Amino acid sequence: MVIIIAEFFVVILKVLWAFVTAGAKWVVRPKEKSVAGQVCVITGAGSGLGRLFAKEFARRRAILVLWDINSQSNEETAEMVRQIYHEVDTPIPKDGPVGGVEEVPPFQPQVYTYVCDVGKRESVYSTAEKVRREVGEVDILINNAGVVSGHHLLECPDELIERTMVVNCHAHFWTTKAFLPKMLELNHGHIVTVASSLGLFSTAGVEDYCASKFGAIGFHESLSHELKASEKDGINMTLVCPYLVDTGMFRGCRIRKEIEAFLPPLKPEFCVKQAMRAILTDQPMICTPRIVYMVNFMKSILPFEAIVCMYRFLGADKCMYPFLAQRKEAMNNNEAKNGI
């Protein structure tokens, strides 16, 4: 009994210390780690946040491995990355033996592109094997690929529901199973889950998307605990949960107009820069903007009816309805054109 009480007090001290160290990071910004020369796989790299992540890692001279289902858009991202490599590859001055200066050829990072449908595990495993064979072992895995069906539950075909769950959630299992074993062997690596605030709290009309993001976050958190239990402290995990990002994925989504001025959709560039800061300082989780932390906390302590009242006040209860209506109209227009 004495041992248990002593351990309990030790736990309290560790919890308090965790608060202190977390608070200190608000005052003293942690130093960002270098990812130069490290192999970084980014899924869904052909557009949106995936493309911006690729550009940010390129500026830090990482070796980029870009996965996307769309070959053309993936190659466009690769060309942007090559341009960034060209801009950052300036000769490095170094003192010569007699006080002169000589130019040292800089490290030449490369970019590799692969067409991969992360919704098919055979495609994931075969592409991962190609990466290991052609590029080398992976240091950083960015699970970014995502889709949205854009239908109310009862109007959504089962195939689209399955597709959303597979791409947004199940694919994380497969990519992790493909690359984690070597990370465990070396006790080195970083896995990033690009989820969403809709994986922390939900809204009406996007049941499949919310479920897939809740699943991705659950997977991420469980894996984080497993790595800690295995004492693999060299492998870091970062969970990225942004609010609505203005990438066009949820075009038309609107909260109450009086509130939207204070909580507009996030600029993709800002979202990725915040995520990069978290990744490079080994931060376990990043919510953007910070109010998302508060909303998630309030959801945990408030009665459900209180949450409903808040949703209605903010206009968040039906914020997806304009987006769903636009998707439905676009689909009807396409069907009409095909019928002509």
mmCIF file of C-alpha atoms in Angstrom, residues 4-318:
data_model
loop_
_atom_site.group_PDB
_atom_site.id
_atom_site.type_symbol
_atom_site.label_atom_id
_atom_site.label_comp_id
_atom_site.label_asym_id
_atom_site.label_seq_id
_atom_site.Cartn_x
_atom_site.Cartn_y
_atom_site.Cartn_z
ATOM 1 C CA ILE A 4 1.192 2.453 -4.379
ATOM 2 C CA ILE A 5 0.811 5.750 -2.504
ATOM 3 C CA ALA A 6 4.442 6.658 -3.253
ATOM 4 C CA GLU A 7 3.985 5.855 -6.945
ATOM 5 C CA PHE A 8 0.785 7.928 -6.982
ATOM 6 C CA PHE A 9 2.652 10.985 -5.699
ATOM 7 C CA VAL A 10 5.367 10.401 -8.291
ATOM 8 C CA VAL A 11 2.675 10.341 -10.988
ATOM 9 C CA ILE A 12 1.266 13.629 -9.691
ATOM 10 C CA LEU A 13 4.718 15.207 -9.855
ATOM 11 C CA LYS A 14 5.215 13.945 -13.411
ATOM 12 C CA VAL A 15 1.818 15.315 -14.462
ATOM 13 C CA LEU A 16 2.646 18.705 -12.955
ATOM 14 C CA TRP A 17 6.036 18.658 -14.667
ATOM 15 C CA ALA A 18 4.330 17.883 -17.976
ATOM 16 C CA PHE A 19 2.208 21.017 -17.499
ATOM 17 C CA VAL A 20 5.321 23.053 -16.727
ATOM 18 C CA THR A 21 7.228 21.846 -19.783
ATOM 19 C CA ALA A 22 4.186 22.372 -22.016
ATOM 20 C CA GLY A 23 3.795 25.909 -20.695
ATOM 21 C CA ALA A 24 7.493 26.603 -21.174
ATOM 22 C CA LYS A 25 7.134 25.820 -24.877
ATOM 23 C CA TRP A 26 4.712 28.749 -25.151
ATOM 24 C CA VAL A 27 7.410 31.040 -23.803
ATOM 25 C CA VAL A 28 10.554 29.521 -25.326
ATOM 26 C CA ARG A 29 9.993 28.194 -28.823
ATOM 27 C CA PRO A 30 11.579 24.734 -29.206
ATOM 28 C CA LYS A 31 14.312 24.337 -31.785
ATOM 29 C CA GLU A 32 13.169 22.724 -35.021
ATOM 30 C CA LYS A 33 14.886 19.500 -35.985
ATOM 31 C CA SER A 34 16.580 18.988 -39.333
ATOM 32 C CA VAL A 35 14.978 16.676 -41.888
ATOM 33 C CA ALA A 36 17.630 17.218 -44.586
ATOM 34 C CA GLY A 37 18.384 13.980 -46.372
ATOM 35 C CA GLN A 38 15.541 12.108 -44.692
ATOM 36 C CA VAL A 39 13.064 10.171 -46.820
ATOM 37 C CA CYS A 40 9.544 11.560 -46.485
ATOM 38 C CA VAL A 41 6.467 9.827 -47.934
ATOM 39 C CA ILE A 42 3.414 12.036 -48.446
ATOM 40 C CA THR A 43 0.093 10.504 -49.484
ATOM 41 C CA GLY A 44 -2.330 12.662 -51.437
ATOM 42 C CA ALA A 45 0.577 14.828 -52.590
ATOM 43 C CA GLY A 46 -1.023 15.869 -55.869
ATOM 44 C CA SER A 47 -3.041 18.760 -54.485
ATOM 45 C CA GLY A 48 -4.240 20.630 -51.413
ATOM 46 C CA LEU A 49 -2.396 20.185 -48.145
ATOM 47 C CA GLY A 50 -0.319 17.317 -49.531
ATOM 48 C CA ARG A 51 1.225 19.569 -52.163
ATOM 49 C CA LEU A 52 1.963 22.254 -49.578
ATOM 50 C CA PHE A 53 3.554 19.711 -47.246
ATOM 51 C CA ALA A 54 5.773 18.579 -50.116
ATOM 52 C CA LYS A 55 6.911 22.151 -50.775
ATOM 53 C CA GLU A 56 7.655 22.767 -47.096
ATOM 54 C CA PHE A 57 9.708 19.587 -46.747
ATOM 55 C CA ALA A 58 11.514 20.415 -49.998
ATOM 56 C CA ARG A 59 12.590 23.771 -48.548
ATOM 57 C CA ARG A 60 14.131 21.766 -45.715
ATOM 58 C CA ARG A 61 15.958 19.519 -48.198
ATOM 59 C CA ALA A 62 14.144 16.286 -47.420
ATOM 60 C CA ILE A 63 13.998 13.507 -50.012
ATOM 61 C CA LEU A 64 10.387 13.537 -51.172
ATOM 62 C CA VAL A 65 8.352 10.458 -52.102
ATOM 63 C CA LEU A 66 5.010 11.637 -53.461
ATOM 64 C CA TRP A 67 2.000 9.331 -53.628
ATOM 65 C CA ASP A 68 -1.226 10.221 -55.385
ATOM 66 C CA ILE A 69 -3.895 8.498 -57.433
ATOM 67 C CA ASN A 70 -3.647 11.246 -60.066
ATOM 68 C CA SER A 71 -0.374 10.950 -61.991
ATOM 69 C CA GLN A 72 -0.599 14.354 -63.684
ATOM 70 C CA SER A 73 -1.218 16.391 -60.525
ATOM 71 C CA ASN A 74 1.441 14.390 -58.704
ATOM 72 C CA GLU A 75 3.998 15.242 -61.391
ATOM 73 C CA GLU A 76 2.991 18.898 -61.149
ATOM 74 C CA THR A 77 3.801 18.800 -57.437
ATOM 75 C CA ALA A 78 7.105 17.094 -58.204
ATOM 76 C CA GLU A 79 8.021 19.855 -60.648
ATOM 77 C CA MET A 80 7.326 22.467 -57.971
ATOM 78 C CA VAL A 81 9.538 20.515 -55.585
ATOM 79 C CA ARG A 82 12.363 20.368 -58.138
ATOM 80 C CA GLN A 83 12.142 24.125 -58.568
ATOM 81 C CA ILE A 84 12.449 24.585 -54.814
ATOM 82 C CA TYR A 85 15.424 22.219 -54.735
ATOM 83 C CA HIS A 86 17.049 24.312 -57.450
ATOM 84 C CA GLU A 87 16.474 27.505 -55.460
ATOM 85 C CA VAL A 88 17.910 26.147 -52.214
ATOM 86 C CA ASP A 89 20.857 24.314 -53.809
ATOM 87 C CA THR A 90 23.373 27.151 -53.608
ATOM 88 C CA PRO A 91 27.069 26.403 -53.082
ATOM 89 C CA ILE A 92 28.093 26.252 -49.430
ATOM 90 C CA PRO A 93 31.186 28.383 -48.577
ATOM 91 C CA LYS A 94 33.836 26.647 -46.542
ATOM 92 C CA ASP A 95 37.146 27.891 -45.182
ATOM 93 C CA GLY A 96 40.035 26.519 -47.201
ATOM 94 C CA PRO A 97 43.350 25.296 -45.784
ATOM 95 C CA VAL A 98 45.028 28.670 -46.337
ATOM 96 C CA GLY A 99 42.173 30.906 -45.271
ATOM 97 C CA GLY A 100 40.546 31.029 -48.695
ATOM 98 C CA VAL A 101 37.003 30.021 -49.511
ATOM 99 C CA GLU A 102 36.071 27.017 -51.587
ATOM 100 C CA GLU A 103 32.667 25.916 -52.787
ATOM 101 C CA VAL A 104 31.430 22.600 -51.413
ATOM 102 C CA PRO A 105 28.837 20.848 -53.605
ATOM 103 C CA PRO A 106 25.615 20.757 -51.590
ATOM 104 C CA PHE A 107 23.648 17.592 -50.909
ATOM 105 C CA GLN A 108 21.335 16.938 -53.854
ATOM 106 C CA PRO A 109 17.898 15.868 -52.604
ATOM 107 C CA GLN A 110 15.577 14.144 -55.049
ATOM 108 C CA VAL A 111 11.858 13.715 -55.542
ATOM 109 C CA TYR A 112 10.152 10.464 -56.531
ATOM 110 C CA THR A 113 6.573 10.068 -57.701
ATOM 111 C CA TYR A 114 4.362 6.998 -57.477
ATOM 112 C CA VAL A 115 0.789 6.442 -58.567
ATOM 113 C CA CYS A 116 -0.900 4.754 -55.638
ATOM 114 C CA ASP A 117 -4.520 4.258 -54.655
ATOM 115 C CA VAL A 118 -4.289 4.199 -50.864
ATOM 116 C CA GLY A 119 -7.843 2.866 -50.835
ATOM 117 C CA LYS A 120 -6.465 -0.477 -52.055
ATOM 118 C CA ARG A 121 -4.119 -2.202 -49.644
ATOM 119 C CA GLU A 122 -2.448 -4.210 -52.422
ATOM 120 C CA SER A 123 -1.522 -0.925 -54.098
ATOM 121 C CA VAL A 124 -0.156 0.441 -50.820
ATOM 122 C CA TYR A 125 1.985 -2.602 -50.065
ATOM 123 C CA SER A 126 3.349 -2.947 -53.595
ATOM 124 C CA THR A 127 4.141 0.771 -53.836
ATOM 125 C CA ALA A 128 5.816 0.706 -50.426
ATOM 126 C CA GLU A 129 8.032 -2.150 -51.615
ATOM 127 C CA LYS A 130 9.013 -0.122 -54.683
ATOM 128 C CA VAL A 131 9.922 2.819 -52.446
ATOM 129 C CA ARG A 132 12.152 0.670 -50.247
ATOM 130 C CA ARG A 133 13.828 -0.807 -53.304
ATOM 131 C CA GLU A 134 14.259 2.408 -55.319
ATOM 132 C CA VAL A 135 14.630 5.096 -52.633
ATOM 133 C CA GLY A 136 15.458 3.444 -49.321
ATOM 134 C CA GLU A 137 13.926 3.199 -45.884
ATOM 135 C CA VAL A 138 11.354 5.823 -44.935
ATOM 136 C CA ASP A 139 12.009 8.252 -42.068
ATOM 137 C CA ILE A 140 8.816 10.334 -42.172
ATOM 138 C CA LEU A 141 5.311 9.216 -43.142
ATOM 139 C CA ILE A 142 2.632 11.859 -43.768
ATOM 140 C CA ASN A 143 -0.794 10.191 -43.929
ATOM 141 C CA ASN A 144 -2.590 13.031 -45.686
ATOM 142 C CA ALA A 145 -4.798 11.544 -48.421
ATOM 143 C CA GLY A 146 -8.495 12.143 -47.882
ATOM 144 C CA VAL A 147 -11.842 12.188 -49.682
ATOM 145 C CA VAL A 148 -15.388 13.320 -48.930
ATOM 146 C CA SER A 149 -18.566 11.902 -50.491
ATOM 147 C CA GLY A 150 -20.684 15.041 -50.134
ATOM 148 C CA HIS A 151 -24.030 13.284 -49.586
ATOM 149 C CA HIS A 152 -26.539 13.040 -46.780
ATOM 150 C CA LEU A 153 -26.393 9.596 -45.185
ATOM 151 C CA LEU A 154 -29.607 8.240 -46.693
ATOM 152 C CA GLU A 155 -28.700 9.583 -50.144
ATOM 153 C CA CYS A 156 -25.113 8.333 -50.108
ATOM 154 C CA PRO A 157 -24.337 5.151 -52.077
ATOM 155 C CA ASP A 158 -22.752 2.441 -49.958
ATOM 156 C CA GLU A 159 -19.744 2.407 -52.264
ATOM 157 C CA LEU A 160 -18.954 6.045 -51.467
ATOM 158 C CA ILE A 161 -19.306 5.433 -47.729
ATOM 159 C CA GLU A 162 -16.874 2.540 -47.990
ATOM 160 C CA ARG A 163 -14.501 4.610 -50.092
ATOM 161 C CA THR A 164 -14.474 7.406 -47.514
ATOM 162 C CA MET A 165 -13.763 5.006 -44.653
ATOM 163 C CA VAL A 166 -11.046 3.171 -46.561
ATOM 164 C CA VAL A 167 -9.126 6.221 -47.817
ATOM 165 C CA ASN A 168 -9.493 8.394 -44.707
ATOM 166 C CA CYS A 169 -8.968 5.692 -42.096
ATOM 167 C CA HIS A 170 -8.055 2.173 -43.225
ATOM 168 C CA ALA A 171 -5.240 3.432 -45.464
ATOM 169 C CA HIS A 172 -3.434 4.676 -42.337
ATOM 170 C CA PHE A 173 -3.272 1.097 -41.087
ATOM 171 C CA TRP A 174 -1.750 -0.122 -44.340
ATOM 172 C CA THR A 175 0.833 2.615 -44.826
ATOM 173 C CA THR A 176 1.894 2.300 -41.200
ATOM 174 C CA LYS A 177 2.182 -1.483 -41.424
ATOM 175 C CA ALA A 178 4.328 -1.021 -44.520
ATOM 176 C CA PHE A 179 6.858 1.394 -43.004
ATOM 177 C CA LEU A 180 6.695 1.026 -39.212
ATOM 178 C CA PRO A 181 8.688 -2.257 -38.910
ATOM 179 C CA LYS A 182 11.937 -0.630 -40.054
ATOM 180 C CA MET A 183 11.253 2.404 -37.860
ATOM 181 C CA LEU A 184 10.914 0.055 -34.889
ATOM 182 C CA GLU A 185 14.115 -1.738 -35.816
ATOM 183 C CA LEU A 186 16.045 1.542 -36.000
ATOM 184 C CA ASN A 187 14.031 3.273 -33.248
ATOM 185 C CA HIS A 188 13.811 6.247 -35.571
ATOM 186 C CA GLY A 189 10.966 7.812 -37.517
ATOM 187 C CA HIS A 190 8.002 10.147 -37.500
ATOM 188 C CA ILE A 191 4.388 9.373 -38.399
ATOM 189 C CA VAL A 192 1.985 12.243 -39.056
ATOM 190 C CA THR A 193 -1.789 11.829 -39.191
ATOM 191 C CA VAL A 194 -3.563 14.629 -41.018
ATOM 192 C CA ALA A 195 -7.055 14.367 -39.562
ATOM 193 C CA SER A 196 -9.605 17.120 -38.979
ATOM 194 C CA SER A 197 -11.468 18.975 -36.263
ATOM 195 C CA LEU A 198 -14.400 16.853 -37.483
ATOM 196 C CA GLY A 199 -12.567 13.900 -35.972
ATOM 197 C CA LEU A 200 -12.818 15.570 -32.562
ATOM 198 C CA PHE A 201 -16.380 16.902 -32.778
ATOM 199 C CA SER A 202 -18.933 16.340 -35.507
ATOM 200 C CA THR A 203 -21.689 18.108 -37.406
ATOM 201 C CA ALA A 204 -24.711 17.083 -39.430
ATOM 202 C CA GLY A 205 -24.641 15.777 -42.981
ATOM 203 C CA VAL A 206 -21.139 14.309 -43.146
ATOM 204 C CA GLU A 207 -21.520 11.155 -41.081
ATOM 205 C CA ASP A 208 -19.129 9.091 -43.191
ATOM 206 C CA TYR A 209 -16.413 11.755 -43.173
ATOM 207 C CA CYS A 210 -16.673 12.356 -39.415
ATOM 208 C CA ALA A 211 -16.625 8.624 -38.696
ATOM 209 C CA SER A 212 -13.521 8.159 -40.851
ATOM 210 C CA LYS A 213 -11.671 11.000 -39.119
ATOM 211 C CA PHE A 214 -12.712 9.816 -35.656
ATOM 212 C CA GLY A 215 -11.320 6.422 -36.673
ATOM 213 C CA ALA A 216 -8.053 7.914 -37.907
ATOM 214 C CA ILE A 217 -7.593 9.789 -34.631
ATOM 215 C CA GLY A 218 -8.375 6.666 -32.607
ATOM 216 C CA PHE A 219 -5.822 4.719 -34.617
ATOM 217 C CA HIS A 220 -3.233 7.449 -34.154
ATOM 218 C CA GLU A 221 -3.729 7.698 -30.398
ATOM 219 C CA SER A 222 -3.652 3.939 -29.871
ATOM 220 C CA LEU A 223 -0.461 3.616 -31.918
ATOM 221 C CA SER A 224 1.095 6.454 -29.928
ATOM 222 C CA HIS A 225 0.398 4.573 -26.704
ATOM 223 C CA GLU A 226 1.760 1.357 -28.185
ATOM 224 C CA LEU A 227 5.040 3.055 -29.101
ATOM 225 C CA LYS A 228 5.308 4.487 -25.586
ATOM 226 C CA ALA A 229 4.574 1.070 -24.070
ATOM 227 C CA SER A 230 7.296 -0.408 -26.287
ATOM 228 C CA GLU A 231 9.693 2.337 -25.099
ATOM 229 C CA LYS A 232 10.410 3.352 -28.696
ATOM 230 C CA ASP A 233 11.109 6.986 -27.872
ATOM 231 C CA GLY A 234 12.917 7.547 -31.176
ATOM 232 C CA ILE A 235 9.646 7.308 -33.118
ATOM 233 C CA ASN A 236 7.493 10.417 -32.910
ATOM 234 C CA MET A 237 3.812 10.878 -33.702
ATOM 235 C CA THR A 238 2.042 14.113 -34.623
ATOM 236 C CA LEU A 239 -1.721 14.490 -34.993
ATOM 237 C CA VAL A 240 -2.905 17.403 -37.157
ATOM 238 C CA CYS A 241 -6.492 18.562 -36.588
ATOM 239 C CA PRO A 242 -7.313 21.719 -38.539
ATOM 240 C CA TYR A 243 -10.609 23.546 -38.664
ATOM 241 C CA LEU A 244 -12.219 24.003 -42.092
ATOM 242 C CA VAL A 245 -9.419 24.576 -44.619
ATOM 243 C CA ASP A 246 -10.063 26.588 -47.770
ATOM 244 C CA THR A 247 -8.894 23.945 -50.253
ATOM 245 C CA GLY A 248 -12.233 23.600 -52.040
ATOM 246 C CA MET A 249 -12.921 20.214 -50.464
ATOM 247 C CA PHE A 250 -15.894 21.627 -48.549
ATOM 248 C CA ARG A 251 -16.707 24.503 -50.868
ATOM 249 C CA GLY A 252 -19.944 26.165 -49.786
ATOM 250 C CA CYS A 253 -19.687 25.221 -46.119
ATOM 251 C CA ARG A 254 -20.762 28.206 -44.022
ATOM 252 C CA ILE A 255 -21.318 28.976 -40.361
ATOM 253 C CA ARG A 256 -23.345 31.964 -39.147
ATOM 254 C CA LYS A 257 -22.185 34.999 -41.124
ATOM 255 C CA GLU A 258 -21.769 37.180 -38.027
ATOM 256 C CA ILE A 259 -19.473 34.533 -36.523
ATOM 257 C CA GLU A 260 -17.643 33.671 -39.730
ATOM 258 C CA ALA A 261 -15.809 36.997 -39.652
ATOM 259 C CA PHE A 262 -14.112 35.837 -36.453
ATOM 260 C CA LEU A 263 -13.700 32.211 -37.513
ATOM 261 C CA PRO A 264 -13.124 32.134 -41.293
ATOM 262 C CA PRO A 265 -11.897 29.078 -43.188
ATOM 263 C CA LEU A 266 -8.165 28.566 -42.749
ATOM 264 C CA LYS A 267 -5.727 29.454 -45.474
ATOM 265 C CA PRO A 268 -4.039 26.187 -46.525
ATOM 266 C CA GLU A 269 -0.581 27.769 -46.324
ATOM 267 C CA PHE A 270 -1.150 28.857 -42.724
ATOM 268 C CA CYS A 271 -2.497 25.443 -41.768
ATOM 269 C CA VAL A 272 0.551 23.641 -43.192
ATOM 270 C CA LYS A 273 3.035 26.069 -41.643
ATOM 271 C CA GLN A 274 1.481 25.475 -38.231
ATOM 272 C CA ALA A 275 1.571 21.723 -38.823
ATOM 273 C CA MET A 276 5.211 21.873 -39.955
ATOM 274 C CA ARG A 277 6.193 23.714 -36.785
ATOM 275 C CA ALA A 278 4.528 20.956 -34.756
ATOM 276 C CA ILE A 279 6.198 18.179 -36.764
ATOM 277 C CA LEU A 280 9.671 19.704 -36.602
ATOM 278 C CA THR A 281 9.427 20.209 -32.828
ATOM 279 C CA ASP A 282 7.978 16.722 -32.223
ATOM 280 C CA GLN A 283 4.710 18.148 -30.909
ATOM 281 C CA PRO A 284 2.212 15.303 -30.336
ATOM 282 C CA MET A 285 -0.842 17.241 -31.515
ATOM 283 C CA ILE A 286 -1.693 20.510 -33.262
ATOM 284 C CA CYS A 287 -5.181 21.998 -33.560
ATOM 285 C CA THR A 288 -5.612 25.039 -35.762
ATOM 286 C CA PRO A 289 -6.869 27.538 -34.711
ATOM 287 C CA ARG A 290 -6.342 27.131 -30.976
ATOM 288 C CA ILE A 291 -10.042 27.552 -30.239
ATOM 289 C CA VAL A 292 -10.461 23.963 -31.477
ATOM 290 C CA TYR A 293 -8.809 22.791 -28.238
ATOM 291 C CA MET A 294 -11.441 24.666 -26.242
ATOM 292 C CA VAL A 295 -14.344 23.343 -28.309
ATOM 293 C CA ASN A 296 -13.078 19.777 -27.908
ATOM 294 C CA PHE A 297 -12.750 20.260 -24.136
ATOM 295 C CA MET A 298 -16.240 21.766 -23.837
ATOM 296 C CA LYS A 299 -17.692 18.873 -25.797
ATOM 297 C CA SER A 300 -16.250 16.518 -23.186
ATOM 298 C CA ILE A 301 -17.859 18.245 -20.184
ATOM 299 C CA LEU A 302 -21.086 19.843 -21.413
ATOM 300 C CA PRO A 303 -24.461 18.070 -21.685
ATOM 301 C CA PHE A 304 -25.422 17.163 -25.241
ATOM 302 C CA GLU A 305 -28.346 19.609 -25.287
ATOM 303 C CA ALA A 306 -25.956 22.416 -24.302
ATOM 304 C CA ILE A 307 -23.722 21.492 -27.231
ATOM 305 C CA VAL A 308 -26.743 21.564 -29.560
ATOM 306 C CA CYS A 309 -27.590 25.077 -28.345
ATOM 307 C CA MET A 310 -24.040 26.226 -29.021
ATOM 308 C CA TYR A 311 -24.071 24.643 -32.482
ATOM 309 C CA ARG A 312 -27.297 26.451 -33.356
ATOM 310 C CA PHE A 313 -25.967 29.771 -32.094
ATOM 311 C CA LEU A 314 -22.808 29.402 -34.203
ATOM 312 C CA GLY A 315 -24.671 28.075 -37.218
ATOM 313 C CA ALA A 316 -22.542 24.937 -37.034
ATOM 314 C CA ASP A 317 -25.499 22.567 -36.853
ATOM 315 C CA LYS A 318 -26.275 22.923 -40.573
#
